[in-house]
Short mmCIF file of C-alpha atoms and ligand atoms in Angstrom, two decimals:
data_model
loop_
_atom_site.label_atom_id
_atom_site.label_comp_id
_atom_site.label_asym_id
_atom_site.label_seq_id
_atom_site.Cartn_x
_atom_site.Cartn_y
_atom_site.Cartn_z
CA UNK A 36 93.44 21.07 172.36
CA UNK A 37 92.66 24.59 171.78
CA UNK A 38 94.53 25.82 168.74
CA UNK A 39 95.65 29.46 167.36
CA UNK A 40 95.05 31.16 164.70
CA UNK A 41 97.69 32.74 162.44
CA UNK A 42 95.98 35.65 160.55
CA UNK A 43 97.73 36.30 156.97
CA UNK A 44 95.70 38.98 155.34
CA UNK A 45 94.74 39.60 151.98
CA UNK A 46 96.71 41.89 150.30
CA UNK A 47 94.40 42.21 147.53
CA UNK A 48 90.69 42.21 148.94
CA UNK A 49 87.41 42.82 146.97
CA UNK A 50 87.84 46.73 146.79
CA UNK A 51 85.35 48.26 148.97
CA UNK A 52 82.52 49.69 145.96
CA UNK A 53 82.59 45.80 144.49
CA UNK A 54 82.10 44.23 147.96
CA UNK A 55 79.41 46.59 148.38
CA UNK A 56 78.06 45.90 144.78
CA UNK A 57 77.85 42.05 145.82
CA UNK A 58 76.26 42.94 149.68
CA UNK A 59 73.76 44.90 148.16
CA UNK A 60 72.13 41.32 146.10
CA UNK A 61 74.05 38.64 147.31
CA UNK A 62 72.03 35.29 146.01
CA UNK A 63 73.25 32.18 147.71
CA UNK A 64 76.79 30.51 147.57
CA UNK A 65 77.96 32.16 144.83
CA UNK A 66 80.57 34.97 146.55
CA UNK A 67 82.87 34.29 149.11
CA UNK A 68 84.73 36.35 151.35
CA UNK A 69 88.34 37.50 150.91
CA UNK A 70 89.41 34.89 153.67
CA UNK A 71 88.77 31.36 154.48
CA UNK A 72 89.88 29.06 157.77
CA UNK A 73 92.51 26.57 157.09
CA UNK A 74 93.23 23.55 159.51
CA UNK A 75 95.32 20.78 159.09
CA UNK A 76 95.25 17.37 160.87
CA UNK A 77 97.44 14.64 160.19
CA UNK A 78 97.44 11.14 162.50
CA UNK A 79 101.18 11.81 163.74
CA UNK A 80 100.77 16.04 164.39
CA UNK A 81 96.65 15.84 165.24
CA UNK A 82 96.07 19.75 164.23
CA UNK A 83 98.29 21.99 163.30
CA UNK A 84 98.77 24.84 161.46
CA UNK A 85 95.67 26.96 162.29
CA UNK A 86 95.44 30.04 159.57
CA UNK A 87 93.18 32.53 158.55
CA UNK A 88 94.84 33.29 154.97
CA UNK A 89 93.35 34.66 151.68
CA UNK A 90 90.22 32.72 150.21
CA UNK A 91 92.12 30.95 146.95
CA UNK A 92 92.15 27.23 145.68
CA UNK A 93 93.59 24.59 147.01
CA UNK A 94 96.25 22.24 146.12
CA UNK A 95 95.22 18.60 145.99
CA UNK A 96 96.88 15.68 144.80
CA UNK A 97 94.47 13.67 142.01
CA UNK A 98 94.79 10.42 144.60
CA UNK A 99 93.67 12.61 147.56
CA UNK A 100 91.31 10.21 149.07
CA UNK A 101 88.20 12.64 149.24
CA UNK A 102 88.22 12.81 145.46
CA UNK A 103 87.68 9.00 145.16
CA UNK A 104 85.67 7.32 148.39
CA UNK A 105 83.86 10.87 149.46
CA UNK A 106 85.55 10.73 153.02
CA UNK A 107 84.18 14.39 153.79
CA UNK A 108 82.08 15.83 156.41
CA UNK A 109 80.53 19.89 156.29
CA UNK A 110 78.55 21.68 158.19
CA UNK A 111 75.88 24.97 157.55
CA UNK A 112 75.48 28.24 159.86
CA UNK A 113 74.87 31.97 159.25
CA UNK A 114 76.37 34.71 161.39
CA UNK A 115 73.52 37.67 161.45
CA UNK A 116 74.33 41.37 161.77
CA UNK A 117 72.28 43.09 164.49
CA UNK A 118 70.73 46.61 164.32
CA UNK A 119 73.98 48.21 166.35
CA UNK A 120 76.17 46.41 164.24
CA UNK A 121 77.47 43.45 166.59
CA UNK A 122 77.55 39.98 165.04
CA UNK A 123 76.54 36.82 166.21
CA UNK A 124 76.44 33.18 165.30
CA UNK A 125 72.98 30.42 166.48
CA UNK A 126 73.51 27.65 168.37
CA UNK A 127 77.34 27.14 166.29
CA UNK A 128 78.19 25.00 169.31
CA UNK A 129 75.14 22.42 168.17
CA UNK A 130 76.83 23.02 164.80
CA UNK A 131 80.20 21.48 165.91
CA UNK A 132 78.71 19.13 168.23
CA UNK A 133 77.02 17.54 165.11
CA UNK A 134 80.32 18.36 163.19
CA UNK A 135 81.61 15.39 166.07
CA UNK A 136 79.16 13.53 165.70
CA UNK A 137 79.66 13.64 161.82
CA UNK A 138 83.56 12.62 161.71
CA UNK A 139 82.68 9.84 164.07
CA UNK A 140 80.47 8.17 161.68
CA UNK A 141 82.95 9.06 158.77
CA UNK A 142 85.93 7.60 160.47
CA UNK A 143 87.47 11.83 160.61
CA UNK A 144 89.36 12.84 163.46
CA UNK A 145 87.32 15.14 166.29
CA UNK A 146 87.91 18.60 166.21
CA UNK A 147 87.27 20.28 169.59
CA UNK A 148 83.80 22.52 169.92
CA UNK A 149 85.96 25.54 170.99
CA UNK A 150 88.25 25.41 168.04
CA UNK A 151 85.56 24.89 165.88
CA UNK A 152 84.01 28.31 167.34
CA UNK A 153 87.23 29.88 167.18
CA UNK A 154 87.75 28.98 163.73
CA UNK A 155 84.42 30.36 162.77
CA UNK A 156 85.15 33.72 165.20
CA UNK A 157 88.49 33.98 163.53
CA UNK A 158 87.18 34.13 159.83
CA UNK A 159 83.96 36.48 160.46
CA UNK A 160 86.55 39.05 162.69
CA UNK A 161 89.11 38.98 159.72
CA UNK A 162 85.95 39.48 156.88
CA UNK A 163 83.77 41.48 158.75
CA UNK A 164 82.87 44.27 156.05
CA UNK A 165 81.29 41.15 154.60
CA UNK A 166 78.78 40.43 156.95
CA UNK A 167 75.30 42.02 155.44
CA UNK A 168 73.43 44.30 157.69
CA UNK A 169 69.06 45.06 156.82
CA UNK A 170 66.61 42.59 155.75
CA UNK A 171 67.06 38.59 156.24
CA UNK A 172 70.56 38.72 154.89
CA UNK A 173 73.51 36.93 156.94
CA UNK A 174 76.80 35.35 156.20
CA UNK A 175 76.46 32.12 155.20
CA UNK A 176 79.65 29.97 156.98
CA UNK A 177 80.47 26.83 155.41
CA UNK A 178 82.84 24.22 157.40
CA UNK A 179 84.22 21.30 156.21
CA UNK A 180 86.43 18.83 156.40
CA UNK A 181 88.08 16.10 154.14
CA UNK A 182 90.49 13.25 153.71
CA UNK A 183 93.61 15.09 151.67
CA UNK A 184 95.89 12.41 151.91
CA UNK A 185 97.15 10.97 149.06
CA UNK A 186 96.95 7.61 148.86
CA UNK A 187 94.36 4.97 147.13
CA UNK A 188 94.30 2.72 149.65
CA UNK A 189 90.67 2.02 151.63
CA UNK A 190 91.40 2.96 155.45
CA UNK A 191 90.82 6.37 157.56
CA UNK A 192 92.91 9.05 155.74
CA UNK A 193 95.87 9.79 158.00
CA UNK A 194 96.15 13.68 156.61
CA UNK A 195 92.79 15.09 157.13
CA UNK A 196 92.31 19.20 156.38
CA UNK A 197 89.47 21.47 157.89
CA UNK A 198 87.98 24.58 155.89
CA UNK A 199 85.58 27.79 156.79
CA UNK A 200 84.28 29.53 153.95
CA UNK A 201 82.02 32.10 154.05
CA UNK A 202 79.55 33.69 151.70
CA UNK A 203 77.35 36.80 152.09
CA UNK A 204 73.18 35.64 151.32
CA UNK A 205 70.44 37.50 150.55
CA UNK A 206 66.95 37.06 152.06
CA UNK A 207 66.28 33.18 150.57
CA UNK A 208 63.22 34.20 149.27
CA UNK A 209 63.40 37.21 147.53
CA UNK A 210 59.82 37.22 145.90
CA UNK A 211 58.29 36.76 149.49
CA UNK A 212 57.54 33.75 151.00
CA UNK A 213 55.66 30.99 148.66
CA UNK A 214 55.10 27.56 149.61
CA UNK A 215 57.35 25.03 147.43
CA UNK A 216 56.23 22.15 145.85
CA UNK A 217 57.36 18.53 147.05
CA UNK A 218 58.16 15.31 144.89
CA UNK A 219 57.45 12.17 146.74
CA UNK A 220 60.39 10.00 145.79
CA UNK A 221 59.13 6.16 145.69
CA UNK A 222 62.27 5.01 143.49
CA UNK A 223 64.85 6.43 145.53
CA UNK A 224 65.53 6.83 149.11
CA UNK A 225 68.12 9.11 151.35
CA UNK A 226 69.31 6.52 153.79
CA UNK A 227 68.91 3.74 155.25
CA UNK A 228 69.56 2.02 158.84
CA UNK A 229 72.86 1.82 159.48
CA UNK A 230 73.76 4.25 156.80
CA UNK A 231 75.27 7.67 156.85
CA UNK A 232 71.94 9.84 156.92
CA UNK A 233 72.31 10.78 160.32
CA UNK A 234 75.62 12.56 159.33
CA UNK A 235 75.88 15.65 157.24
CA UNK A 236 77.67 14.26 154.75
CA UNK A 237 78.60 15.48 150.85
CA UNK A 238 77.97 11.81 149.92
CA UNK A 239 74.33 11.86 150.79
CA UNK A 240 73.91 15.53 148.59
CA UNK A 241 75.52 13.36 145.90
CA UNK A 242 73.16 10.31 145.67
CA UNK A 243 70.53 12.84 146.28
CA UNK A 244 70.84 14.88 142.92
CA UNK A 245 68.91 12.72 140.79
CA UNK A 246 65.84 12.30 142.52
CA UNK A 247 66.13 16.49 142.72
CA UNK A 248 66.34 16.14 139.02
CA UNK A 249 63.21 13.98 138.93
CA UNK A 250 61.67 16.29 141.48
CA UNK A 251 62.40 18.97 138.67
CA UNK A 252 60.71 17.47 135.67
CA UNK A 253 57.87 16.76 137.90
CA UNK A 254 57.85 20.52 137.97
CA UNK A 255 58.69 20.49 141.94
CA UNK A 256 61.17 22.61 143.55
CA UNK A 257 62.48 19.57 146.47
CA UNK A 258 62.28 15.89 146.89
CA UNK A 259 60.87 14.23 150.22
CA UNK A 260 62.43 10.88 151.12
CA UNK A 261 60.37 7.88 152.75
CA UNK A 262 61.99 5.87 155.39
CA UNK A 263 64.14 2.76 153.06
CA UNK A 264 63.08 -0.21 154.48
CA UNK A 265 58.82 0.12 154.72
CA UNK A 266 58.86 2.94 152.36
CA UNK A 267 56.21 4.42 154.46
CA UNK A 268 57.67 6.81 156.61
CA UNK A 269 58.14 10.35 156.10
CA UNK A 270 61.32 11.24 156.98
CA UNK A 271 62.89 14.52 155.48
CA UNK A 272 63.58 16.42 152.52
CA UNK A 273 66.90 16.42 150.62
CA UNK A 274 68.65 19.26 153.34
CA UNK A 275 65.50 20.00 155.14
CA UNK A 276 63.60 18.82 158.15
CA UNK A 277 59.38 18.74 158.42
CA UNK A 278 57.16 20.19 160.32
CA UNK A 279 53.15 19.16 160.20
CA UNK A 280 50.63 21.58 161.82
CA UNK A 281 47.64 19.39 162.96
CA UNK A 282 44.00 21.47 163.34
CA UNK A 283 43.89 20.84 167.13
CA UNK A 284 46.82 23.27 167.71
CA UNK A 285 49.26 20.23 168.05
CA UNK A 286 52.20 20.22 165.55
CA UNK A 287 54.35 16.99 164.70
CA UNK A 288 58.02 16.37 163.15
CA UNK A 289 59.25 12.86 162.29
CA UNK A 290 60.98 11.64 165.32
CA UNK A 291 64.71 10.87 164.80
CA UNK A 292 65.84 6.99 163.76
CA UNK A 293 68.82 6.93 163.11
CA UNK A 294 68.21 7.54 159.44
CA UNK A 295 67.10 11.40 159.78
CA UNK A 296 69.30 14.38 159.94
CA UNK A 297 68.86 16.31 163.06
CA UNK A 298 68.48 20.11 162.58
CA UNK A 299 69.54 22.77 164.51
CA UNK A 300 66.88 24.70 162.90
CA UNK A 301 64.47 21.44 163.78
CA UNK A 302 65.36 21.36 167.42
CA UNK A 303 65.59 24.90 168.13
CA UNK A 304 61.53 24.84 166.63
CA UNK A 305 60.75 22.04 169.07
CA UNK A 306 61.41 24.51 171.94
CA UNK A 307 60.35 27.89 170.05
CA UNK A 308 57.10 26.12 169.01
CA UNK A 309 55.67 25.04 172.61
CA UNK A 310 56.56 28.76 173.47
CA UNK A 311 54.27 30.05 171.07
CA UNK A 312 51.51 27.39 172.63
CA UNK A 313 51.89 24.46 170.64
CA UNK A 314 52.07 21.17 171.66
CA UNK A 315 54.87 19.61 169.83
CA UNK A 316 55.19 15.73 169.27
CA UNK A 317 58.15 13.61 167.77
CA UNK A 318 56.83 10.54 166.18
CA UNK A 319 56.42 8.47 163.07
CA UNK A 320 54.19 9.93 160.34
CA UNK A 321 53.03 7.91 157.54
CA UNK A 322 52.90 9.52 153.98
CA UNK A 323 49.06 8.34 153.99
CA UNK A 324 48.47 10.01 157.42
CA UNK A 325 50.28 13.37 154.96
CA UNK A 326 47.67 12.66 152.70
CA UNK A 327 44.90 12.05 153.53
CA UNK A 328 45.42 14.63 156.55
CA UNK A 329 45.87 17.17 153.95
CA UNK A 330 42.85 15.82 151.90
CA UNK A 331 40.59 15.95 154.95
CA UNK A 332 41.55 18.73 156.70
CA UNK A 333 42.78 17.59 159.62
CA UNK A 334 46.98 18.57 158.61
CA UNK A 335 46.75 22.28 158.47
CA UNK A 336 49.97 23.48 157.60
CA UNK A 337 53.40 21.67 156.07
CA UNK A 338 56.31 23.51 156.52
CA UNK A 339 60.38 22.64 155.94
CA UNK A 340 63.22 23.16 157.80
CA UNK A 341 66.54 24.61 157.87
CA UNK A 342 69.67 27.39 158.30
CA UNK A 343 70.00 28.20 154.78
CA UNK A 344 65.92 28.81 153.88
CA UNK A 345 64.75 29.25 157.79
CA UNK A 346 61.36 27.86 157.69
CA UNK A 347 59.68 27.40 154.07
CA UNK A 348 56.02 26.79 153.79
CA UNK A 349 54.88 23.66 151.95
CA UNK A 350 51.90 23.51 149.43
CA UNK A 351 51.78 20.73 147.34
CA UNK A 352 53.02 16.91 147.76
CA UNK A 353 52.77 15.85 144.03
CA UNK A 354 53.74 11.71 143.54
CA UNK A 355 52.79 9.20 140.93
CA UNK A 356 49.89 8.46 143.13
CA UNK A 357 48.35 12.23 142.26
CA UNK A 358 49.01 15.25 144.27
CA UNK A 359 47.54 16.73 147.29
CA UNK A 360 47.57 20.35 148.38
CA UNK A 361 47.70 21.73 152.01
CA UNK A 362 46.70 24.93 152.93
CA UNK A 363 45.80 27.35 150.25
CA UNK A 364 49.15 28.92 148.65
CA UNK A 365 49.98 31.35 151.21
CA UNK A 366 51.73 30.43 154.30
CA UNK A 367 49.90 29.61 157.38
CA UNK A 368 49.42 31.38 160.70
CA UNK A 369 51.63 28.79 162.79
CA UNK A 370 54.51 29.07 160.00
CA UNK A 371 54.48 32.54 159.50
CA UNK A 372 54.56 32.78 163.50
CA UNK A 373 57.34 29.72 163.98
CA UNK A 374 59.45 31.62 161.38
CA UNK A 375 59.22 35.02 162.63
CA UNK A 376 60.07 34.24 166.42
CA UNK A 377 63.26 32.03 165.11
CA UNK A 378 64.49 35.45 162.85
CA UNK A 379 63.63 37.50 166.07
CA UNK A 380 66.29 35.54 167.89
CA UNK A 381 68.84 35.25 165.32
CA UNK A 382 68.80 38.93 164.95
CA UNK A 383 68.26 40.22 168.50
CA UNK A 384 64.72 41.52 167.86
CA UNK A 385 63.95 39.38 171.18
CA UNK A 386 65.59 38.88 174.26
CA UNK A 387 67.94 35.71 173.65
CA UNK A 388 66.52 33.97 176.94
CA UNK A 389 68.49 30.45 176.07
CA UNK A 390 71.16 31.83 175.56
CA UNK A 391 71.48 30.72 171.91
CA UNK A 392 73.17 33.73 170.39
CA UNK A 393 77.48 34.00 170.43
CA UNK A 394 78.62 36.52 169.92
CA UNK A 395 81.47 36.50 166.76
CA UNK A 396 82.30 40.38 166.49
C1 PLP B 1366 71.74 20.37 157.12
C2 PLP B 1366 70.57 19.48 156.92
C3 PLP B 1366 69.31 19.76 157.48
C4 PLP B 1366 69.01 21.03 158.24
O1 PLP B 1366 69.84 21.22 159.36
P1 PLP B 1366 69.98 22.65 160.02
O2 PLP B 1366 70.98 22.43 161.10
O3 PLP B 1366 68.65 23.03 160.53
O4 PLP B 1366 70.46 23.58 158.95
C5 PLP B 1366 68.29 18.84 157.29
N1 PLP B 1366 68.49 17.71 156.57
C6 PLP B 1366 69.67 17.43 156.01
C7 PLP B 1366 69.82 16.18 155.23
C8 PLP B 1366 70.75 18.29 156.17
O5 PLP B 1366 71.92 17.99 155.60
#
């Protein structure tokens, strides 16, 4: 069901020198744009009431069933400015595929790829002057979608509402690219068989904030999970995928089971890297084959994964069992190259031969 968009403006946007005053150092997720996307879904209607209207709070009641069992999907994708001013999103149609595949697993109703698209379309044509032009900088787009219904009873909500936010971001990295530090998490892990960690999902961010606070006092920026029932598995970071550059030109990413999130950013590297010569493997990869690969020599490069940070290089693995270090604090040739040919396509510095790019405006 393809469904249309009523447009109600802001009649009181950002003025134009304070929307330029946020453009010109954006951060991450902490501005949004004067407009947000505004679904609703309800079990007799299905959806309804399509709008674009001003970005503002909205009204829940305090038994809306998100706020109590977490019955909430999202999803994460940037629309990039290109050098003649035409915008365009990556892959969003993986993003709403996954968005499916998502609401299946949380019991949400489907919302059709196309109005997904159109949803996103509709919100970056109506805040345009907020998409940032020069550099890495993008609009971050933020979809979700949540049980509103009001009612404390456990069952599928039966009044369901979808959201697009968007926020201007800056390059991730201001300072230049340094490799991050990793906490091996033996106490806690992400998911399990069975679980929810294939979905993108605000209940796995929630039970994984404190092993990011452990990460922190370990004086690590991220936390990498093991797989929950041999704790022996690497299988990703908190909202990134991983990448391991072997020294016979071969590079290897944890294959998916079920229990790993799979990244638009992960697959699109599975295809960019054998362009660039690689051989690329899914498999298993055992936090000793991390270590002592890194120890010995034989793991080059670590990198993670994902829209929001691109490609981030990874130094050190730090765990109660000691720390190892791969590479030597800069980022490596095969990162630096896997990261530069995925910007080149999200910003039309290379010919978009998959045709990966939509264009949004
Ligand atoms: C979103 C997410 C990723 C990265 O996915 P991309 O589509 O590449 O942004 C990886 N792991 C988790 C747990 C995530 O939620």
């Amino acid at each position: 069901m393809a469904v249309d968009f009523i447009v109600k403006r802001n009649d009181q946007p950002l003025p134009d020198e304070q929307r330029e005053q946020v453009l010109a150092a954006p951060g991450f997720g902490k501005h949004f744009t004067d407009h947000m996307a505004v679904v609703s879904w309800s079990s007799t209607d299905g959806w309804h009431d399509a709008q674009v209207r001003p970005y503002g709070p909205l009204l829940l009641d305090p038994s809306a069933a998100v706020l109590h069992y977490a019955q909430e999907i999202f999803e994460g994708l940037k629309a990039y400015r290109h050098d003649d001013g035409s915008v365009w999103a990556f892959r969003p149609e993986a993003n709403a595929e996954r968005f499916r595949r998502s609401a299946t697993r949380l019991a949400l109703p489907l919302m059709d790829v196309e109005d997904f698209v159109a949803a996103i379309r509709t919100l970056v044509e109506t805040d345009l002057a907020w998409v940032p032009s020069g550099g890495e900088t993008s609009l971050y787009l933020r979809p979700f979608m949540f049980a509103s219904e009001a009612f404390l009873g456990v069952r599928p909500a039966n009044e369901v509402t979808f959201c697009v936010i968007a926020s201007p971001a800056g390059a991730y990295f201001a300072g230049g690219l340094k490799p991050v530090s990793i906490w091996l998490s033996s106490e806690y892990t992400r998911a399990a068989p069975g679980g929810t960690g294939a979905a993108k999902c605000g209940g796995n961010y929630a039970a994984s904030l404190l092993p990011i606070l452990e990460a922190q006092a370990h004086g690590c920026d991220q936390v990498c999970f093991l797989d929950a029932v041999e704790k022996r598995w690497v299988e990703e970071l908190g909202g990134m995928n991983l990448y391991f550059v072997m020294d016979d030109g071969s590079i290897v990413t944890p294959e998916l089971t079920g229990t790993i999130l799979e990244g638009v950013t992960r697959s699109s590297i599975l295809q960019i890297a054998a362009d660039l010569g690689q051989t690329v493997t899914e498999r298993r990869i055992s936090i000793q084959e991390w270590r002592e690969g890194a120890a010995s020599g034989r793991i080059t490069e670590v990198f993670a994964c994902g829209t929001a940070a691109v490609v981030t290089p990874v130094g050190r693995l730090a765990s109660a069992e000691g720390d190892v270090v791969t590479g030597d604090g800069t980022t490596g040739p095969v990162t630096a190259a896997v990261r530069t040919a995925l910007l080149d396509i999200q910003y039309g510095r290379t010919p978009d031969t998959r045709g990966w790019l939509t264009r949004l405006a």
